[in-house]
PDB file of C-alpha atoms in Angstrom:
ATOM      1  CA  UNK A   1       0.000   0.000   0.000  1.00  0.00           C
ATOM      2  CA  UNK A   2       1.378   3.408  -0.971  1.00  0.00           C
ATOM      3  CA  UNK A   3       2.276   5.703   1.896  1.00  0.00           C
ATOM      4  CA  UNK A   4       0.328   8.956   2.251  1.00  0.00           C
ATOM      5  CA  UNK A   5       2.532  11.851   1.125  1.00  0.00           C
ATOM      6  CA  UNK A   6       2.393  14.653   3.679  1.00  0.00           C
ATOM      7  CA  UNK A   7       3.504  18.273   3.662  1.00  0.00           C
ATOM      8  CA  UNK A   8       4.106  19.951   7.026  1.00  0.00           C
ATOM      9  CA  UNK A   9       3.928  23.759   7.312  1.00  0.00           C
ATOM     10  CA  UNK A  10       5.725  25.177  10.380  1.00  0.00           C
ATOM     11  CA  UNK A  11       6.649  28.591  11.740  1.00  0.00           C
ATOM     12  CA  UNK A  12       9.003  27.859  14.625  1.00  0.00           C
ATOM     13  CA  UNK A  13      10.877  25.102  16.417  1.00  0.00           C
ATOM     14  CA  UNK A  14       8.877  22.303  14.826  1.00  0.00           C
ATOM     15  CA  UNK A  15       8.412  20.044  17.844  1.00  0.00           C
ATOM     16  CA  UNK A  16       5.190  18.525  16.514  1.00  0.00           C
ATOM     17  CA  UNK A  17       6.788  18.193  13.089  1.00  0.00           C
ATOM     18  CA  UNK A  18       9.613  16.289  14.798  1.00  0.00           C
ATOM     19  CA  UNK A  19       7.106  13.932  16.424  1.00  0.00           C
ATOM     20  CA  UNK A  20       5.560  13.285  13.019  1.00  0.00           C
ATOM     21  CA  UNK A  21       8.983  12.814  11.422  1.00  0.00           C
ATOM     22  CA  UNK A  22      10.000  10.304  14.062  1.00  0.00           C
ATOM     23  CA  UNK A  23       6.847   8.302  13.371  1.00  0.00           C
ATOM     24  CA  UNK A  24       7.303   8.521   9.606  1.00  0.00           C
ATOM     25  CA  UNK A  25      10.916   7.329   9.905  1.00  0.00           C
ATOM     26  CA  UNK A  26       9.485   3.852  10.509  1.00  0.00           C
ATOM     27  CA  UNK A  27       9.075   2.246   7.055  1.00  0.00           C
ATOM     28  CA  UNK A  28       5.936   0.546   8.347  1.00  0.00           C
ATOM     29  CA  UNK A  29       4.229   3.839   9.149  1.00  0.00           C
ATOM     30  CA  UNK A  30       1.521   4.564   6.533  1.00  0.00           C
ATOM     31  CA  UNK A  31       2.641   8.143   5.801  1.00  0.00           C
ATOM     32  CA  UNK A  32       5.831   9.941   4.809  1.00  0.00           C
ATOM     33  CA  UNK A  33       6.770  13.616   4.947  1.00  0.00           C
ATOM     34  CA  UNK A  34       7.726  14.890   1.499  1.00  0.00           C
ATOM     35  CA  UNK A  35       8.193  18.560   2.454  1.00  0.00           C
ATOM     36  CA  UNK A  36       8.538  20.759   5.523  1.00  0.00           C
ATOM     37  CA  UNK A  37       7.539  24.277   4.551  1.00  0.00           C
ATOM     38  CA  UNK A  38       8.054  27.393   6.662  1.00  0.00           C
ATOM     39  CA  UNK A  39       6.931  30.989   6.363  1.00  0.00           C
ATOM     40  CA  UNK A  40       9.875  31.970   8.590  1.00  0.00           C
ATOM     41  CA  UNK A  41      13.330  31.661   6.982  1.00  0.00           C
ATOM     42  CA  UNK A  42      15.043  31.176  10.358  1.00  0.00           C
ATOM     43  CA  UNK A  43      12.589  28.649  11.798  1.00  0.00           C
ATOM     44  CA  UNK A  44      14.511  26.132  13.906  1.00  0.00           C
ATOM     45  CA  UNK A  45      12.268  23.360  12.617  1.00  0.00           C
ATOM     46  CA  UNK A  46      13.865  23.582   9.171  1.00  0.00           C
ATOM     47  CA  UNK A  47      17.141  22.309  10.586  1.00  0.00           C
ATOM     48  CA  UNK A  48      15.338  19.555  12.449  1.00  0.00           C
ATOM     49  CA  UNK A  49      13.654  18.440   9.232  1.00  0.00           C
ATOM     50  CA  UNK A  50      16.943  18.440   7.347  1.00  0.00           C
ATOM     51  CA  UNK A  51      18.458  16.226  10.054  1.00  0.00           C
ATOM     52  CA  UNK A  52      15.787  13.659   9.142  1.00  0.00           C
ATOM     53  CA  UNK A  53      16.657  14.025   5.459  1.00  0.00           C
ATOM     54  CA  UNK A  54      13.310  15.698   4.706  1.00  0.00           C
ATOM     55  CA  UNK A  55      13.231  18.314   1.920  1.00  0.00           C
ATOM     56  CA  UNK A  56      12.516  21.841   3.151  1.00  0.00           C
ATOM     57  CA  UNK A  57      11.349  25.089   1.585  1.00  0.00           C
ATOM     58  CA  UNK A  58      10.658  28.643   2.697  1.00  0.00           C
ATOM     59  CA  UNK A  59       7.737  30.718   1.459  1.00  0.00           C
ATOM     60  CA  UNK A  60       8.105  34.012   3.324  1.00  0.00           C
ATOM     61  CA  UNK A  61       4.675  35.584   3.793  1.00  0.00           C
ATOM     62  CA  UNK A  62       6.266  39.044   3.801  1.00  0.00           C
ATOM     63  CA  UNK A  63       6.886  38.814   0.078  1.00  0.00           C
ATOM     64  CA  UNK A  64       3.207  38.600  -0.896  1.00  0.00           C
ATOM     65  CA  UNK A  65       0.585  41.317  -1.280  1.00  0.00           C
ATOM     66  CA  UNK A  66      -2.124  39.407   0.593  1.00  0.00           C
ATOM     67  CA  UNK A  67      -2.954  36.131   2.315  1.00  0.00           C
ATOM     68  CA  UNK A  68      -4.549  34.640  -0.783  1.00  0.00           C
ATOM     69  CA  UNK A  69      -1.366  35.073  -2.824  1.00  0.00           C
ATOM     70  CA  UNK A  70       0.743  33.601  -0.017  1.00  0.00           C
ATOM     71  CA  UNK A  71      -1.577  30.626   0.392  1.00  0.00           C
ATOM     72  CA  UNK A  72      -1.534  29.989  -3.348  1.00  0.00           C
ATOM     73  CA  UNK A  73       2.270  29.927  -3.272  1.00  0.00           C
ATOM     74  CA  UNK A  74       2.192  27.460  -0.385  1.00  0.00           C
ATOM     75  CA  UNK A  75      -0.184  25.179  -2.252  1.00  0.00           C
ATOM     76  CA  UNK A  76       2.052  25.326  -5.323  1.00  0.00           C
ATOM     77  CA  UNK A  77       5.128  24.286  -3.312  1.00  0.00           C
ATOM     78  CA  UNK A  78       3.265  21.513  -1.517  1.00  0.00           C
ATOM     79  CA  UNK A  79       1.838  20.107  -4.729  1.00  0.00           C
ATOM     80  CA  UNK A  80       5.189  20.360  -6.506  1.00  0.00           C
ATOM     81  CA  UNK A  81       6.662  18.216  -3.725  1.00  0.00           C
ATOM     82  CA  UNK A  82       3.978  15.605  -4.319  1.00  0.00           C
ATOM     83  CA  UNK A  83       2.048  16.226  -1.105  1.00  0.00           C
ATOM     84  CA  UNK A  84      -1.509  14.959  -1.134  1.00  0.00           C
ATOM     85  CA  UNK A  85      -2.138  15.723   2.563  1.00  0.00           C
ATOM     86  CA  UNK A  86      -1.114  18.548   4.923  1.00  0.00           C
ATOM     87  CA  UNK A  87      -0.387  18.523   8.663  1.00  0.00           C
ATOM     88  CA  UNK A  88      -0.058  21.961  10.227  1.00  0.00           C
ATOM     89  CA  UNK A  89       2.551  21.905  13.000  1.00  0.00           C
ATOM     90  CA  UNK A  90       2.880  25.190  14.812  1.00  0.00           C
ATOM     91  CA  UNK A  91       2.084  27.163  11.662  1.00  0.00           C
ATOM     92  CA  UNK A  92       1.255  30.638  12.943  1.00  0.00           C
ATOM     93  CA  UNK A  93      -0.581  32.163   9.999  1.00  0.00           C
ATOM     94  CA  UNK A  94      -4.322  32.369   9.479  1.00  0.00           C
ATOM     95  CA  UNK A  95      -5.306  30.413   6.383  1.00  0.00           C
ATOM     96  CA  UNK A  96      -7.717  31.672   3.774  1.00  0.00           C
ATOM     97  CA  UNK A  97     -10.958  29.843   3.116  1.00  0.00           C
ATOM     98  CA  UNK A  98      -9.639  29.127  -0.366  1.00  0.00           C
ATOM     99  CA  UNK A  99      -6.613  27.237   0.981  1.00  0.00           C
ATOM    100  CA  UNK A 100      -8.724  25.292   3.474  1.00  0.00           C
ATOM    101  CA  UNK A 101     -11.245  24.297   0.819  1.00  0.00           C
ATOM    102  CA  UNK A 102      -8.471  23.295  -1.604  1.00  0.00           C
ATOM    103  CA  UNK A 103      -7.228  20.833   1.009  1.00  0.00           C
ATOM    104  CA  UNK A 104     -10.615  20.007   2.552  1.00  0.00           C
ATOM    105  CA  UNK A 105     -10.504  16.755   4.538  1.00  0.00           C
ATOM    106  CA  UNK A 106      -6.796  16.527   3.639  1.00  0.00           C
ATOM    107  CA  UNK A 107      -5.672  19.091   6.232  1.00  0.00           C
ATOM    108  CA  UNK A 108      -5.006  18.335   9.917  1.00  0.00           C
ATOM    109  CA  UNK A 109      -4.059  20.595  12.803  1.00  0.00           C
ATOM    110  CA  UNK A 110      -3.154  20.026  16.444  1.00  0.00           C
ATOM    111  CA  UNK A 111      -4.463  22.613  18.909  1.00  0.00           C
ATOM    112  CA  UNK A 112      -3.456  22.944  22.588  1.00  0.00           C
ATOM    113  CA  UNK A 113      -6.916  22.715  24.148  1.00  0.00           C
ATOM    114  CA  UNK A 114      -9.861  20.364  24.338  1.00  0.00           C
ATOM    115  CA  UNK A 115     -11.812  21.914  21.506  1.00  0.00           C
ATOM    116  CA  UNK A 116     -14.284  23.517  21.287  1.00  0.00           C
ATOM    117  CA  UNK A 117     -12.946  25.083  24.489  1.00  0.00           C
ATOM    118  CA  UNK A 118     -10.298  27.800  24.254  1.00  0.00           C
ATOM    119  CA  UNK A 119      -9.986  28.410  20.555  1.00  0.00           C
ATOM    120  CA  UNK A 120      -7.209  30.788  19.560  1.00  0.00           C
ATOM    121  CA  UNK A 121      -4.086  31.776  21.489  1.00  0.00           C
ATOM    122  CA  UNK A 122      -3.004  31.696  25.149  1.00  0.00           C
ATOM    123  CA  UNK A 123      -4.957  28.512  25.793  1.00  0.00           C
ATOM    124  CA  UNK A 124      -3.065  27.485  28.935  1.00  0.00           C
ATOM    125  CA  UNK A 125      -3.399  30.876  30.619  1.00  0.00           C
ATOM    126  CA  UNK A 126      -7.097  30.912  29.783  1.00  0.00           C
ATOM    127  CA  UNK A 127      -7.609  27.379  31.088  1.00  0.00           C
ATOM    128  CA  UNK A 128      -6.010  28.347  34.407  1.00  0.00           C
ATOM    129  CA  UNK A 129      -8.053  31.545  34.620  1.00  0.00           C
ATOM    130  CA  UNK A 130     -11.246  29.588  33.962  1.00  0.00           C
ATOM    131  CA  UNK A 131     -10.478  27.136  36.757  1.00  0.00           C
ATOM    132  CA  UNK A 132     -10.988  24.023  34.645  1.00  0.00           C
ATOM    133  CA  UNK A 133      -9.888  20.702  36.104  1.00  0.00           C
ATOM    134  CA  UNK A 134      -9.016  19.092  32.764  1.00  0.00           C
ATOM    135  CA  UNK A 135      -7.116  20.594  29.868  1.00  0.00           C
ATOM    136  CA  UNK A 136      -5.503  18.978  26.848  1.00  0.00           C
ATOM    137  CA  UNK A 137      -5.103  18.963  23.099  1.00  0.00           C
ATOM    138  CA  UNK A 138      -7.029  18.123  19.948  1.00  0.00           C
ATOM    139  CA  UNK A 139      -6.160  16.861  16.468  1.00  0.00           C
ATOM    140  CA  UNK A 140      -8.820  17.946  14.017  1.00  0.00           C
ATOM    141  CA  UNK A 141      -9.537  18.415  10.345  1.00  0.00           C
ATOM    142  CA  UNK A 142      -9.338  22.110   9.491  1.00  0.00           C
ATOM    143  CA  UNK A 143     -12.266  24.295   8.524  1.00  0.00           C
ATOM    144  CA  UNK A 144     -12.247  28.001   7.605  1.00  0.00           C
ATOM    145  CA  UNK A 145     -13.420  29.046  11.077  1.00  0.00           C
ATOM    146  CA  UNK A 146     -10.680  29.447  13.689  1.00  0.00           C
ATOM    147  CA  UNK A 147      -9.728  26.141  15.346  1.00  0.00           C
ATOM    148  CA  UNK A 148     -12.834  24.427  14.034  1.00  0.00           C
ATOM    149  CA  UNK A 149     -13.422  21.131  12.273  1.00  0.00           C
ATOM    150  CA  UNK A 150     -14.140  17.423  12.791  1.00  0.00           C
ATOM    151  CA  UNK A 151     -12.170  16.011  15.713  1.00  0.00           C
ATOM    152  CA  UNK A 152      -9.969  12.964  15.144  1.00  0.00           C
ATOM    153  CA  UNK A 153      -8.360  12.532  18.566  1.00  0.00           C
ATOM    154  CA  UNK A 154      -8.046  14.285  21.913  1.00  0.00           C
ATOM    155  CA  UNK A 155      -5.934  13.808  25.034  1.00  0.00           C
ATOM    156  CA  UNK A 156      -6.654  15.243  28.478  1.00  0.00           C
ATOM    157  CA  UNK A 157      -4.333  16.143  31.333  1.00  0.00           C
ATOM    158  CA  UNK A 158      -5.306  17.164  34.864  1.00  0.00           C
ATOM    159  CA  UNK A 159      -4.844  20.772  35.894  1.00  0.00           C
ATOM    160  CA  UNK A 160      -2.819  20.650  39.117  1.00  0.00           C
ATOM    161  CA  UNK A 161      -3.240  23.118  41.996  1.00  0.00           C
ATOM    162  CA  UNK A 162       0.265  24.521  41.572  1.00  0.00           C
ATOM    163  CA  UNK A 163       0.260  24.648  37.782  1.00  0.00           C
ATOM    164  CA  UNK A 164       1.631  27.600  35.888  1.00  0.00           C
ATOM    165  CA  UNK A 165       0.965  28.224  32.219  1.00  0.00           C
ATOM    166  CA  UNK A 166       4.420  26.838  31.520  1.00  0.00           C
ATOM    167  CA  UNK A 167       4.063  23.617  33.478  1.00  0.00           C
ATOM    168  CA  UNK A 168       0.611  22.974  32.048  1.00  0.00           C
ATOM    169  CA  UNK A 169       1.843  23.689  28.525  1.00  0.00           C
ATOM    170  CA  UNK A 170       4.677  21.181  28.913  1.00  0.00           C
ATOM    171  CA  UNK A 171       2.303  18.370  29.884  1.00  0.00           C
ATOM    172  CA  UNK A 172      -0.080  19.216  27.074  1.00  0.00           C
ATOM    173  CA  UNK A 173       2.772  19.349  24.556  1.00  0.00           C
ATOM    174  CA  UNK A 174       3.842  15.824  25.514  1.00  0.00           C
ATOM    175  CA  UNK A 175       0.328  14.690  24.626  1.00  0.00           C
ATOM    176  CA  UNK A 176       0.392  16.596  21.326  1.00  0.00           C
ATOM    177  CA  UNK A 177       3.540  14.685  20.384  1.00  0.00           C
ATOM    178  CA  UNK A 178       1.761  11.440  21.188  1.00  0.00           C
ATOM    179  CA  UNK A 179      -1.642  11.916  19.545  1.00  0.00           C
ATOM    180  CA  UNK A 180      -0.636  13.781  16.364  1.00  0.00           C
ATOM    181  CA  UNK A 181       1.247  10.802  14.876  1.00  0.00           C
ATOM    182  CA  UNK A 182      -1.493   8.478  16.149  1.00  0.00           C
ATOM    183  CA  UNK A 183      -4.176  10.563  14.442  1.00  0.00           C
ATOM    184  CA  UNK A 184      -2.179  10.718  11.207  1.00  0.00           C
ATOM    185  CA  UNK A 185      -1.875   6.945  11.285  1.00  0.00           C
ATOM    186  CA  UNK A 186      -5.648   6.577  11.595  1.00  0.00           C
ATOM    187  CA  UNK A 187      -6.203   8.875   8.628  1.00  0.00           C
ATOM    188  CA  UNK A 188      -3.469   7.345   6.473  1.00  0.00           C
ATOM    189  CA  UNK A 189      -4.738   3.826   7.100  1.00  0.00           C
ATOM    190  CA  UNK A 190      -8.279   4.837   6.238  1.00  0.00           C
ATOM    191  CA  UNK A 191      -9.404   3.941   9.753  1.00  0.00           C
ATOM    192  CA  UNK A 192     -11.435   7.141  10.022  1.00  0.00           C
ATOM    193  CA  UNK A 193     -13.505   9.114   7.583  1.00  0.00           C
ATOM    194  CA  UNK A 194     -15.336  12.440   7.663  1.00  0.00           C
ATOM    195  CA  UNK A 195     -19.115  12.297   7.413  1.00  0.00           C
ATOM    196  CA  UNK A 196     -20.683  15.727   7.443  1.00  0.00           C
ATOM    197  CA  UNK A 197     -18.843  17.515  10.221  1.00  0.00           C
ATOM    198  CA  UNK A 198     -17.785  14.586  12.371  1.00  0.00           C
ATOM    199  CA  UNK A 199     -15.224  11.827  12.192  1.00  0.00           C
ATOM    200  CA  UNK A 200     -16.470   8.250  12.066  1.00  0.00           C
ATOM    201  CA  UNK A 201     -14.319   5.218  12.799  1.00  0.00           C
ATOM    202  CA  UNK A 202     -14.444   2.485  10.184  1.00  0.00           C
ATOM    203  CA  UNK A 203     -15.049  -0.150  12.848  1.00  0.00           C
ATOM    204  CA  UNK A 204     -18.327   1.488  13.697  1.00  0.00           C
ATOM    205  CA  UNK A 205     -17.255   3.853  16.486  1.00  0.00           C
ATOM    206  CA  UNK A 206     -18.569   7.398  16.397  1.00  0.00           C
ATOM    207  CA  UNK A 207     -19.323   9.978  19.007  1.00  0.00           C
ATOM    208  CA  UNK A 208     -19.189  13.544  17.845  1.00  0.00           C
ATOM    209  CA  UNK A 209     -15.791  12.933  16.328  1.00  0.00           C
ATOM    210  CA  UNK A 210     -13.524  12.473  19.361  1.00  0.00           C
ATOM    211  CA  UNK A 211     -11.316   9.488  20.000  1.00  0.00           C
ATOM    212  CA  UNK A 212     -10.311   9.997  23.617  1.00  0.00           C
ATOM    213  CA  UNK A 213      -6.694   9.268  24.481  1.00  0.00           C
ATOM    214  CA  UNK A 214      -5.778   8.929  28.183  1.00  0.00           C
ATOM    215  CA  UNK A 215      -2.850  10.888  29.589  1.00  0.00           C
ATOM    216  CA  UNK A 216       0.559   9.339  29.844  1.00  0.00           C
ATOM    217  CA  UNK A 217       1.276   7.742  33.247  1.00  0.00           C
TER     218      UNK A 217
END
């Protein structure tokens, strides 16, 4: 069976990209990364990708008149690399509806909250301010609305009494690194599909789209 060819846009250190690359380094994994693409020329994740032998490219958003032109250039680079699926990994640019629709149901993101809670930025600070007892992360198919789309997998962590935004973020990030490759495997193997606006498991499981993943011990 042919491996799913994945492009990974990043903007920074690329820790989630690294988790995906480590998974894809196994020849038995059903996906491979064909391009890591950054809008930031000095993104540390580019060097990490090159250490895995993954081709890299830079499409600097500053060189384009608008978001649509930038997104079109990204699509062109991804398609030229042979990507037929995209995994956003710390990509810090808002995507146009045109880009999202071009890659509809072929575009995943990992977000540091239990969506639909805490869309947007500063999720850990907001979780602490809200006094929630559980926080976590979500892998979801992307839709034009901010941090919206059918949920593939989630992982929860407890919010501890002495947590800071930094300590909570570190525990959530460990779960992101665990569930993003797991979610990509499900998609690449055809174990999940999108029906309407929810994810359905091929073995008959469904439940609003979430596959709950317990925290690491």
